PDB file of C-alpha atoms in Angstrom:
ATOM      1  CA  UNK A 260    -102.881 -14.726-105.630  1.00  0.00           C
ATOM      2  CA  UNK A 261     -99.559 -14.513-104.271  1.00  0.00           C
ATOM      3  CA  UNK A 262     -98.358 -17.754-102.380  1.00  0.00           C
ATOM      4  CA  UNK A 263     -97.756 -15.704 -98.857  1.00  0.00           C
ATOM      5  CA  UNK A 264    -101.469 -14.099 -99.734  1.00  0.00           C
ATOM      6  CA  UNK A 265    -102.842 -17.953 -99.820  1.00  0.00           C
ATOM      7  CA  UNK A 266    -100.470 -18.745 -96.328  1.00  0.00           C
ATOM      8  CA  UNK A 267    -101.903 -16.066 -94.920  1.00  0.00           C
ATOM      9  CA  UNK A 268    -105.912 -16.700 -96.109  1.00  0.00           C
ATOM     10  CA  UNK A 269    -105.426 -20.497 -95.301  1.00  0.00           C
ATOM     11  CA  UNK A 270    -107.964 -21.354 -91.902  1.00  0.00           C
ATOM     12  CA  UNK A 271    -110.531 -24.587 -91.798  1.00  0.00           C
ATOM     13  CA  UNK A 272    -113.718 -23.539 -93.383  1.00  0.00           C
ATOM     14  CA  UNK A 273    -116.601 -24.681 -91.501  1.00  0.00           C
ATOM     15  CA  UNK A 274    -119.621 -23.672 -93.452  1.00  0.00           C
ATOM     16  CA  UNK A 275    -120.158 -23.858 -97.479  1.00  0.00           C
ATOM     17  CA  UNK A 276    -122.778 -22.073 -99.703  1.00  0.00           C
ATOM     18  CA  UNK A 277    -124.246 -25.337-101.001  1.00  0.00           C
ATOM     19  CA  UNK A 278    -125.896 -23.663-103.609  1.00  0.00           C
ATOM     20  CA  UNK A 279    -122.774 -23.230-105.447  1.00  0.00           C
ATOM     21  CA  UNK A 280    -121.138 -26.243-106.835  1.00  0.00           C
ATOM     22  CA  UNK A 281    -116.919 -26.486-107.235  1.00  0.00           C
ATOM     23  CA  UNK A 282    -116.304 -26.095-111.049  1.00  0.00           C
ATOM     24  CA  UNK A 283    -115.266 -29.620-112.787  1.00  0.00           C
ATOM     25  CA  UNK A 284    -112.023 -27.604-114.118  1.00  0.00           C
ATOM     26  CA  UNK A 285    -110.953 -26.254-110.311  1.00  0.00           C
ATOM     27  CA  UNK A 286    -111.738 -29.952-109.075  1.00  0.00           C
ATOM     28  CA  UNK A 287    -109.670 -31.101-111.583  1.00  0.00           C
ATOM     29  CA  UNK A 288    -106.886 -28.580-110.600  1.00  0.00           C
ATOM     30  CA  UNK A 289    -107.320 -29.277-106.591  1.00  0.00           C
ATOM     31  CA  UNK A 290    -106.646 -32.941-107.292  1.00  0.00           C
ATOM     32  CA  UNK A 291    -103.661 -32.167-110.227  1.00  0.00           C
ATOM     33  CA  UNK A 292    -101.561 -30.423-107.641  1.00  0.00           C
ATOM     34  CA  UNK A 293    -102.146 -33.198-104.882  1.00  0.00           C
ATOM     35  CA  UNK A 294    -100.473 -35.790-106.924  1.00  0.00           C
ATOM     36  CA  UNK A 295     -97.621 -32.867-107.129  1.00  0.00           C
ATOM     37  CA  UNK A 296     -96.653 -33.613-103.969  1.00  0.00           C
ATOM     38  CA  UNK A 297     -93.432 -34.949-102.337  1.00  0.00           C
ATOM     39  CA  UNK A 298     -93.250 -38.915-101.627  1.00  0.00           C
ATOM     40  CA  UNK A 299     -90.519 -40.888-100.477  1.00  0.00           C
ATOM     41  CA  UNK A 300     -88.670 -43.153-103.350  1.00  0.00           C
ATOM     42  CA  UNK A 301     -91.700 -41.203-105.175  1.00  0.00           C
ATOM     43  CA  UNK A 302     -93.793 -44.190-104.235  1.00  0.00           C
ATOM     44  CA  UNK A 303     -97.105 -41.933-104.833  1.00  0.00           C
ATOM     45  CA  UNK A 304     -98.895 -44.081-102.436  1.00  0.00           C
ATOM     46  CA  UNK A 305    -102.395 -42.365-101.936  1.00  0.00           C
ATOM     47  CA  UNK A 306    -105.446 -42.833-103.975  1.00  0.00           C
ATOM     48  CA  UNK A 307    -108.563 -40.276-103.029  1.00  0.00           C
ATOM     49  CA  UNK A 308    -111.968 -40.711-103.188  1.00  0.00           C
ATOM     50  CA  UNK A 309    -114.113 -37.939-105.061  1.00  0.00           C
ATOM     51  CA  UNK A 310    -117.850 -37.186-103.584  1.00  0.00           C
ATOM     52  CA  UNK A 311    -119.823 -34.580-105.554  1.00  0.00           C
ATOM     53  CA  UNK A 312    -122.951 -36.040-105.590  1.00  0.00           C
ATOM     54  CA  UNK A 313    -125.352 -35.122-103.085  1.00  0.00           C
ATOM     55  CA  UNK A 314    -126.081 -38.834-102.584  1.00  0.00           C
ATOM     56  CA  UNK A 315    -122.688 -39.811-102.253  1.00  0.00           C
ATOM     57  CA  UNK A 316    -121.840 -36.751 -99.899  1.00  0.00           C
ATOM     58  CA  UNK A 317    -124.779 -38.138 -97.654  1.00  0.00           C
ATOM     59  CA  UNK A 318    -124.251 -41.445 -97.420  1.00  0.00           C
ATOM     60  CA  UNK A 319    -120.546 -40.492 -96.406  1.00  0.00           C
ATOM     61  CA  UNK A 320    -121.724 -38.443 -93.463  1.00  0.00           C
ATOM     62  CA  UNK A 321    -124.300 -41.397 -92.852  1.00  0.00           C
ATOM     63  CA  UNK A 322    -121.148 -43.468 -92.552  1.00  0.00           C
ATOM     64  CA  UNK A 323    -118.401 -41.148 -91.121  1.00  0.00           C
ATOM     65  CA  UNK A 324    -119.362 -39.546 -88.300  1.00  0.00           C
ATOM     66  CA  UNK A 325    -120.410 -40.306 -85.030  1.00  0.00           C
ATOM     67  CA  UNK A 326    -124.165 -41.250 -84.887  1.00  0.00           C
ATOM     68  CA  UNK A 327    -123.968 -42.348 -88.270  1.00  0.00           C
ATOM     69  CA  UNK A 328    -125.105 -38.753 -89.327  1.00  0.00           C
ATOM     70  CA  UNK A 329    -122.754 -35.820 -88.303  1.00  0.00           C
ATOM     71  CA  UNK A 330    -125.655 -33.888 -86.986  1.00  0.00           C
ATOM     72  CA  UNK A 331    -123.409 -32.447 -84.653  1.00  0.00           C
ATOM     73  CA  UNK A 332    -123.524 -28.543 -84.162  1.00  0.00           C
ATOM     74  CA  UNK A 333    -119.805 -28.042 -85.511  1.00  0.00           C
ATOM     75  CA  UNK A 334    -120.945 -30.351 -88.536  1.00  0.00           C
ATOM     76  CA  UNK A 335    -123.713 -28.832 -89.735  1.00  0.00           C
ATOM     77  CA  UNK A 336    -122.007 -26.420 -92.085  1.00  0.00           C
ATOM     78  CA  UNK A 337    -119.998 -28.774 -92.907  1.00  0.00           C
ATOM     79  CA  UNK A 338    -122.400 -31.147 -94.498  1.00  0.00           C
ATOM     80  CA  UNK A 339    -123.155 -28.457 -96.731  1.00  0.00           C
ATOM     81  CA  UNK A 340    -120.311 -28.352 -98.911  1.00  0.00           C
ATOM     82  CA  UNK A 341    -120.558 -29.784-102.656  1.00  0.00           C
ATOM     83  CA  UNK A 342    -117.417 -31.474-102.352  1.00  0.00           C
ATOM     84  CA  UNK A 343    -115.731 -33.757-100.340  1.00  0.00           C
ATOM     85  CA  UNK A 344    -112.245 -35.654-101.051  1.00  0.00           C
ATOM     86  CA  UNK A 345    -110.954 -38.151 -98.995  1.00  0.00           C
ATOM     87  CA  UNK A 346    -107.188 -39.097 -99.339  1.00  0.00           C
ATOM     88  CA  UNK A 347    -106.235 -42.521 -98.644  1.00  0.00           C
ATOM     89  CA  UNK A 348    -102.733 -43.552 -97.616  1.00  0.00           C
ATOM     90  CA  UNK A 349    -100.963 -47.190 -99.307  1.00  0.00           C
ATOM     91  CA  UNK A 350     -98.888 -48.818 -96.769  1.00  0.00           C
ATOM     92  CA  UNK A 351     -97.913 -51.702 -99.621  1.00  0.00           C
ATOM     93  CA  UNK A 352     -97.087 -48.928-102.115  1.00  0.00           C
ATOM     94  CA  UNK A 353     -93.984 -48.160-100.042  1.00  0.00           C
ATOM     95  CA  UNK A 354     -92.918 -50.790 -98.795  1.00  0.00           C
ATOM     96  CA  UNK A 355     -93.121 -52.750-102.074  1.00  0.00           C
ATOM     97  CA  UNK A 356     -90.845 -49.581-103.756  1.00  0.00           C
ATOM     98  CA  UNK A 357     -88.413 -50.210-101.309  1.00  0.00           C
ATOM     99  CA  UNK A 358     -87.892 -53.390-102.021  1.00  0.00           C
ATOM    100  CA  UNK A 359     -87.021 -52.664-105.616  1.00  0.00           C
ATOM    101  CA  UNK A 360     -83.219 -53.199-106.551  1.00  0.00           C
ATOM    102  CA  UNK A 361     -82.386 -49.280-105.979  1.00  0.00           C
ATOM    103  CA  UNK A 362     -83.758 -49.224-102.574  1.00  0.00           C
ATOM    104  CA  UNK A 363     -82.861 -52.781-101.283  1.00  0.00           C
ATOM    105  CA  UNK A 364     -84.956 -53.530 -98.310  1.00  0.00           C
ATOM    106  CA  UNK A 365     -85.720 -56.599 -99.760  1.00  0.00           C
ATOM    107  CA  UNK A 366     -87.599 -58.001 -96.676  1.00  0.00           C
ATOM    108  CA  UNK A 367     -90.632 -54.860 -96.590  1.00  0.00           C
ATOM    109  CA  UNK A 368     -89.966 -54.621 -93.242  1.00  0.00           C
ATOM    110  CA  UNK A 369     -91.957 -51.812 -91.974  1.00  0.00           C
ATOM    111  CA  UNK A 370     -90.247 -51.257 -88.794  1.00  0.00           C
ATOM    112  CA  UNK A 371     -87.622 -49.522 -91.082  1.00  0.00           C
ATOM    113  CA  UNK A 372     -89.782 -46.996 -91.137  1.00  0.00           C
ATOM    114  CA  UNK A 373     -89.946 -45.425 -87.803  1.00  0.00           C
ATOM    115  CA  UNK A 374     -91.848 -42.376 -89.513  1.00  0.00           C
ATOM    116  CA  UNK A 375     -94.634 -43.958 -91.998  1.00  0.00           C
ATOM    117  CA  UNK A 376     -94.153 -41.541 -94.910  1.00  0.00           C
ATOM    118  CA  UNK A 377     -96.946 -43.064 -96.885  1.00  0.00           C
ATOM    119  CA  UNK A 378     -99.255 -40.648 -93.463  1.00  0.00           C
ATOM    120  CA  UNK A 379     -96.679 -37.723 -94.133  1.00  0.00           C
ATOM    121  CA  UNK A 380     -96.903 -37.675 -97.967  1.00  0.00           C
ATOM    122  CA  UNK A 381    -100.525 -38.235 -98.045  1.00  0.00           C
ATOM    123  CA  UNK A 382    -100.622 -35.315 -95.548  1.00  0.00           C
ATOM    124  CA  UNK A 383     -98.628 -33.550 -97.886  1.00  0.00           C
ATOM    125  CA  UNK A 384    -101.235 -34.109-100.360  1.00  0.00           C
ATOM    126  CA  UNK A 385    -103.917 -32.905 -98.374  1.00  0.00           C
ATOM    127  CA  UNK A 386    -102.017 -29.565 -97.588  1.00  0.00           C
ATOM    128  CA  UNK A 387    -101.561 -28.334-101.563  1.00  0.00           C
ATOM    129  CA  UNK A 388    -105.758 -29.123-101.857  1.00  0.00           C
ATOM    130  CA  UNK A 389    -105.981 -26.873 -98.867  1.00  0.00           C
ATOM    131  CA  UNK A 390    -103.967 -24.207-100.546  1.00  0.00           C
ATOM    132  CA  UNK A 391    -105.530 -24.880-104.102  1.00  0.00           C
ATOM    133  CA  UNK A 392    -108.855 -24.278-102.567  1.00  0.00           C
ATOM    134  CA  UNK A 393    -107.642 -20.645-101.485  1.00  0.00           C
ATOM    135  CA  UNK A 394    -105.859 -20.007-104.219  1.00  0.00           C
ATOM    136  CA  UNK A 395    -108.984 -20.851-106.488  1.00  0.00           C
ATOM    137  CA  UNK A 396    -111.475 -18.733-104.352  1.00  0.00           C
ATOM    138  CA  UNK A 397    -113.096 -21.224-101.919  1.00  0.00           C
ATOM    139  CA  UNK A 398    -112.968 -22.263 -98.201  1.00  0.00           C
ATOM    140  CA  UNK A 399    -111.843 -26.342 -97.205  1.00  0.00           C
ATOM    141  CA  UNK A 400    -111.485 -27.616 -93.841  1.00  0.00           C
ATOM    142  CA  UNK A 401    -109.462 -31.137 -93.369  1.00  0.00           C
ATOM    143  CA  UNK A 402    -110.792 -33.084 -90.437  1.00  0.00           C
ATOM    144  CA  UNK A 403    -110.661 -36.877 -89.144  1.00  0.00           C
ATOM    145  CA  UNK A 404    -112.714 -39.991 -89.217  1.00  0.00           C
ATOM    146  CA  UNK A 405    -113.342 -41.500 -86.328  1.00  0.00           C
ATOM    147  CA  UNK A 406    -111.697 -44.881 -86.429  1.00  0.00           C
ATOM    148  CA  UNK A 407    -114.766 -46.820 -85.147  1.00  0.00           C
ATOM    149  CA  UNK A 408    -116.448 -45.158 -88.442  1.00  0.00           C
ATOM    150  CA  UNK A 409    -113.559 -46.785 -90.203  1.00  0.00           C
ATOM    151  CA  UNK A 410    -115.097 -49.567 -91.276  1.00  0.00           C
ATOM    152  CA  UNK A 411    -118.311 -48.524 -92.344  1.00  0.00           C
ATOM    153  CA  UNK A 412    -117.071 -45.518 -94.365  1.00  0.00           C
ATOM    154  CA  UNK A 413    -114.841 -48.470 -96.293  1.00  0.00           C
ATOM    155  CA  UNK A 414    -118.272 -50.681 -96.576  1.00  0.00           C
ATOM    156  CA  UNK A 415    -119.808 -48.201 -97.706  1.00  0.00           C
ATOM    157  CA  UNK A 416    -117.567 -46.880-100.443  1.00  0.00           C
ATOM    158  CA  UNK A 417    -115.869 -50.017-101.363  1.00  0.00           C
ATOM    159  CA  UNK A 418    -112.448 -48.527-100.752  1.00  0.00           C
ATOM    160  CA  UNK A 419    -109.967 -51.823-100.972  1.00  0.00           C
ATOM    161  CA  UNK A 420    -107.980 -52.859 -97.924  1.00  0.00           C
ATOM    162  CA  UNK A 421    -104.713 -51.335 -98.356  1.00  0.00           C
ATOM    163  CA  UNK A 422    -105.742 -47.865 -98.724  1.00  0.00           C
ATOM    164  CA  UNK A 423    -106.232 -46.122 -95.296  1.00  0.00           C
ATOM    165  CA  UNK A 424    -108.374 -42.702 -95.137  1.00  0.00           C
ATOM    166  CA  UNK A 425    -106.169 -39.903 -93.561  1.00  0.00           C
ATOM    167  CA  UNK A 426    -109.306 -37.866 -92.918  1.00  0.00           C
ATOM    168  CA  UNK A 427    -111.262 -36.106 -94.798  1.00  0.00           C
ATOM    169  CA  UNK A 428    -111.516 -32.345 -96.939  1.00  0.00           C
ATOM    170  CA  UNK A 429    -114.842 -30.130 -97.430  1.00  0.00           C
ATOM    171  CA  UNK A 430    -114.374 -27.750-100.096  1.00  0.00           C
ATOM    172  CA  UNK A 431    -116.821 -25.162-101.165  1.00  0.00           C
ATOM    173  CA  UNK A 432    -117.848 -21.313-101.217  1.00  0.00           C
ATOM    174  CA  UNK A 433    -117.616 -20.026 -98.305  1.00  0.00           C
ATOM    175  CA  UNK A 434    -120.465 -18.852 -96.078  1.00  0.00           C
ATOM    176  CA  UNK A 435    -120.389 -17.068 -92.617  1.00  0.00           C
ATOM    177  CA  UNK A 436    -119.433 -19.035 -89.542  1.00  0.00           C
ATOM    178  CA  UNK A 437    -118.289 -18.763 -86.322  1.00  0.00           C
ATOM    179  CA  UNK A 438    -114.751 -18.509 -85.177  1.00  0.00           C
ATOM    180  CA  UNK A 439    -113.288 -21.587 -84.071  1.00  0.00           C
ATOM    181  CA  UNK A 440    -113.406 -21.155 -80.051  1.00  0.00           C
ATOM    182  CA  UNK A 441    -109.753 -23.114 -80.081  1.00  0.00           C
ATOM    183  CA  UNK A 442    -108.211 -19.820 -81.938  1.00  0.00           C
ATOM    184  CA  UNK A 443    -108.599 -17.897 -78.639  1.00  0.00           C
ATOM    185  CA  UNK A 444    -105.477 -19.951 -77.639  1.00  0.00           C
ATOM    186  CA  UNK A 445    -103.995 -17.817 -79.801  1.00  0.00           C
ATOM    187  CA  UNK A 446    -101.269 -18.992 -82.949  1.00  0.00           C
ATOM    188  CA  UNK A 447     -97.389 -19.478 -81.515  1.00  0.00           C
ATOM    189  CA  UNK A 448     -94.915 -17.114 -82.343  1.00  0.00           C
ATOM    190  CA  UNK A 449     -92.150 -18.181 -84.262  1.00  0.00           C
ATOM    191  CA  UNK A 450     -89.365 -17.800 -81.505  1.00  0.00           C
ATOM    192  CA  UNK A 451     -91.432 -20.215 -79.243  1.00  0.00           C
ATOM    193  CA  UNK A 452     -91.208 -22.898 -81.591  1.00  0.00           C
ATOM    194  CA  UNK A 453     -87.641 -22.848 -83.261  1.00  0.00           C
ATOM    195  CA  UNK A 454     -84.535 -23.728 -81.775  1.00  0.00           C
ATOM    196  CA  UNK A 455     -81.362 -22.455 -84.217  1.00  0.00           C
ATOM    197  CA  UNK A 456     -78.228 -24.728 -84.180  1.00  0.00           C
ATOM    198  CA  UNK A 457     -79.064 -27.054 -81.223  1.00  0.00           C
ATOM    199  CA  UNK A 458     -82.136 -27.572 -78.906  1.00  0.00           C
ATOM    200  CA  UNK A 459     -80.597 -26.237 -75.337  1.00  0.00           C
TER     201      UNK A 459
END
């Protein structure tokens, strides 16, 4: 598929043929062009969590949404899909490679960073599984955890304290669902949002 084809394509898939598994081979490509993506000082601070299991998948919705179930209307297509990844940001990562001798900032100080890249570059990482997953055929929808789920999506997954889940991404076959009643808004047009050469 052409890459302004999978621009294009790209929306938040709410509802998954679970009867269709993800290939190991496209799961394998999904996560190989994550770790392709940008990172400051190329720190590569993220680690994701893989759920293909149905068990697994469960016991993360048990954990991660509200009601400690995600039986929620807008969730129930989502619970369907045979694979979930969950990228986790490392705080330490960065701030440990900028204390190496070609950085300098020998003290880890994170108010140096008045943008935390290790968000942005896990973001980053999130995007090119969201563009995988069209380019390969299938629907994904990237979404958040609540953060008083937080800690019981950590219990229950054993994920260590320094990695921090960004959210979360369904992939699957699609299936029919309904619009998202927040496109009605309508997407921005370019001239809105773009100021050329200075801001006013």
């Amino acid at each position: 598929m052409e890459f302004a084809e999978v621009v294009r394509r790209r929306r938040m898939v709410r509802n998954y043929d679970p009867d269709r598994p993800v290939p190991p081979e496209v799961v394998d490509r999904l996560l190989e062009h994550a770790v392709r993506a940008p990172s400051a000082g190329f720190a590569q601070g993220w680690g994701f969590l893989v759920l293909e299991e149905p068990a697994d998948r469960e016991r993360f919705w048990a954990a991660a949404t509200p009601g400690g179930g995600g039986r929620e209307r807008w969730l129930a297509g989502m619970r369907r899909a045979p694979l979930i990844v969950v990228p986790h940001a490392n705080r330490s990562a960065y701030l440990d490679r900028y204390a190496e001798p070609d950085k300098g900032w020998t003290d880890r100080a994170e108010d140096r960073w008045p943008v935390p890249y290790w968000y942005v570059d896990t973001g980053f990482a999130a995007l090119l599984m969201l563009l995988t997953a069209v380019d390969e055929g299938l629907g994904a929808c990237f979404f958040g955890i609540p953060p008083q789920r937080i800690g019981a999506y950590r219990e229950a997954f054993g994920v260590p304290a320094e990695f921090h889940p960004i959210g979360a991404v369904t992939i699957g076959y699609r299936a029919p669902d309904h619009r998202s009643p927040s496109l009605r808004r309508g997407r921005r047009p370019v001239d809105e949002v773009v100021r050329r050469g200075r801001w006013s």
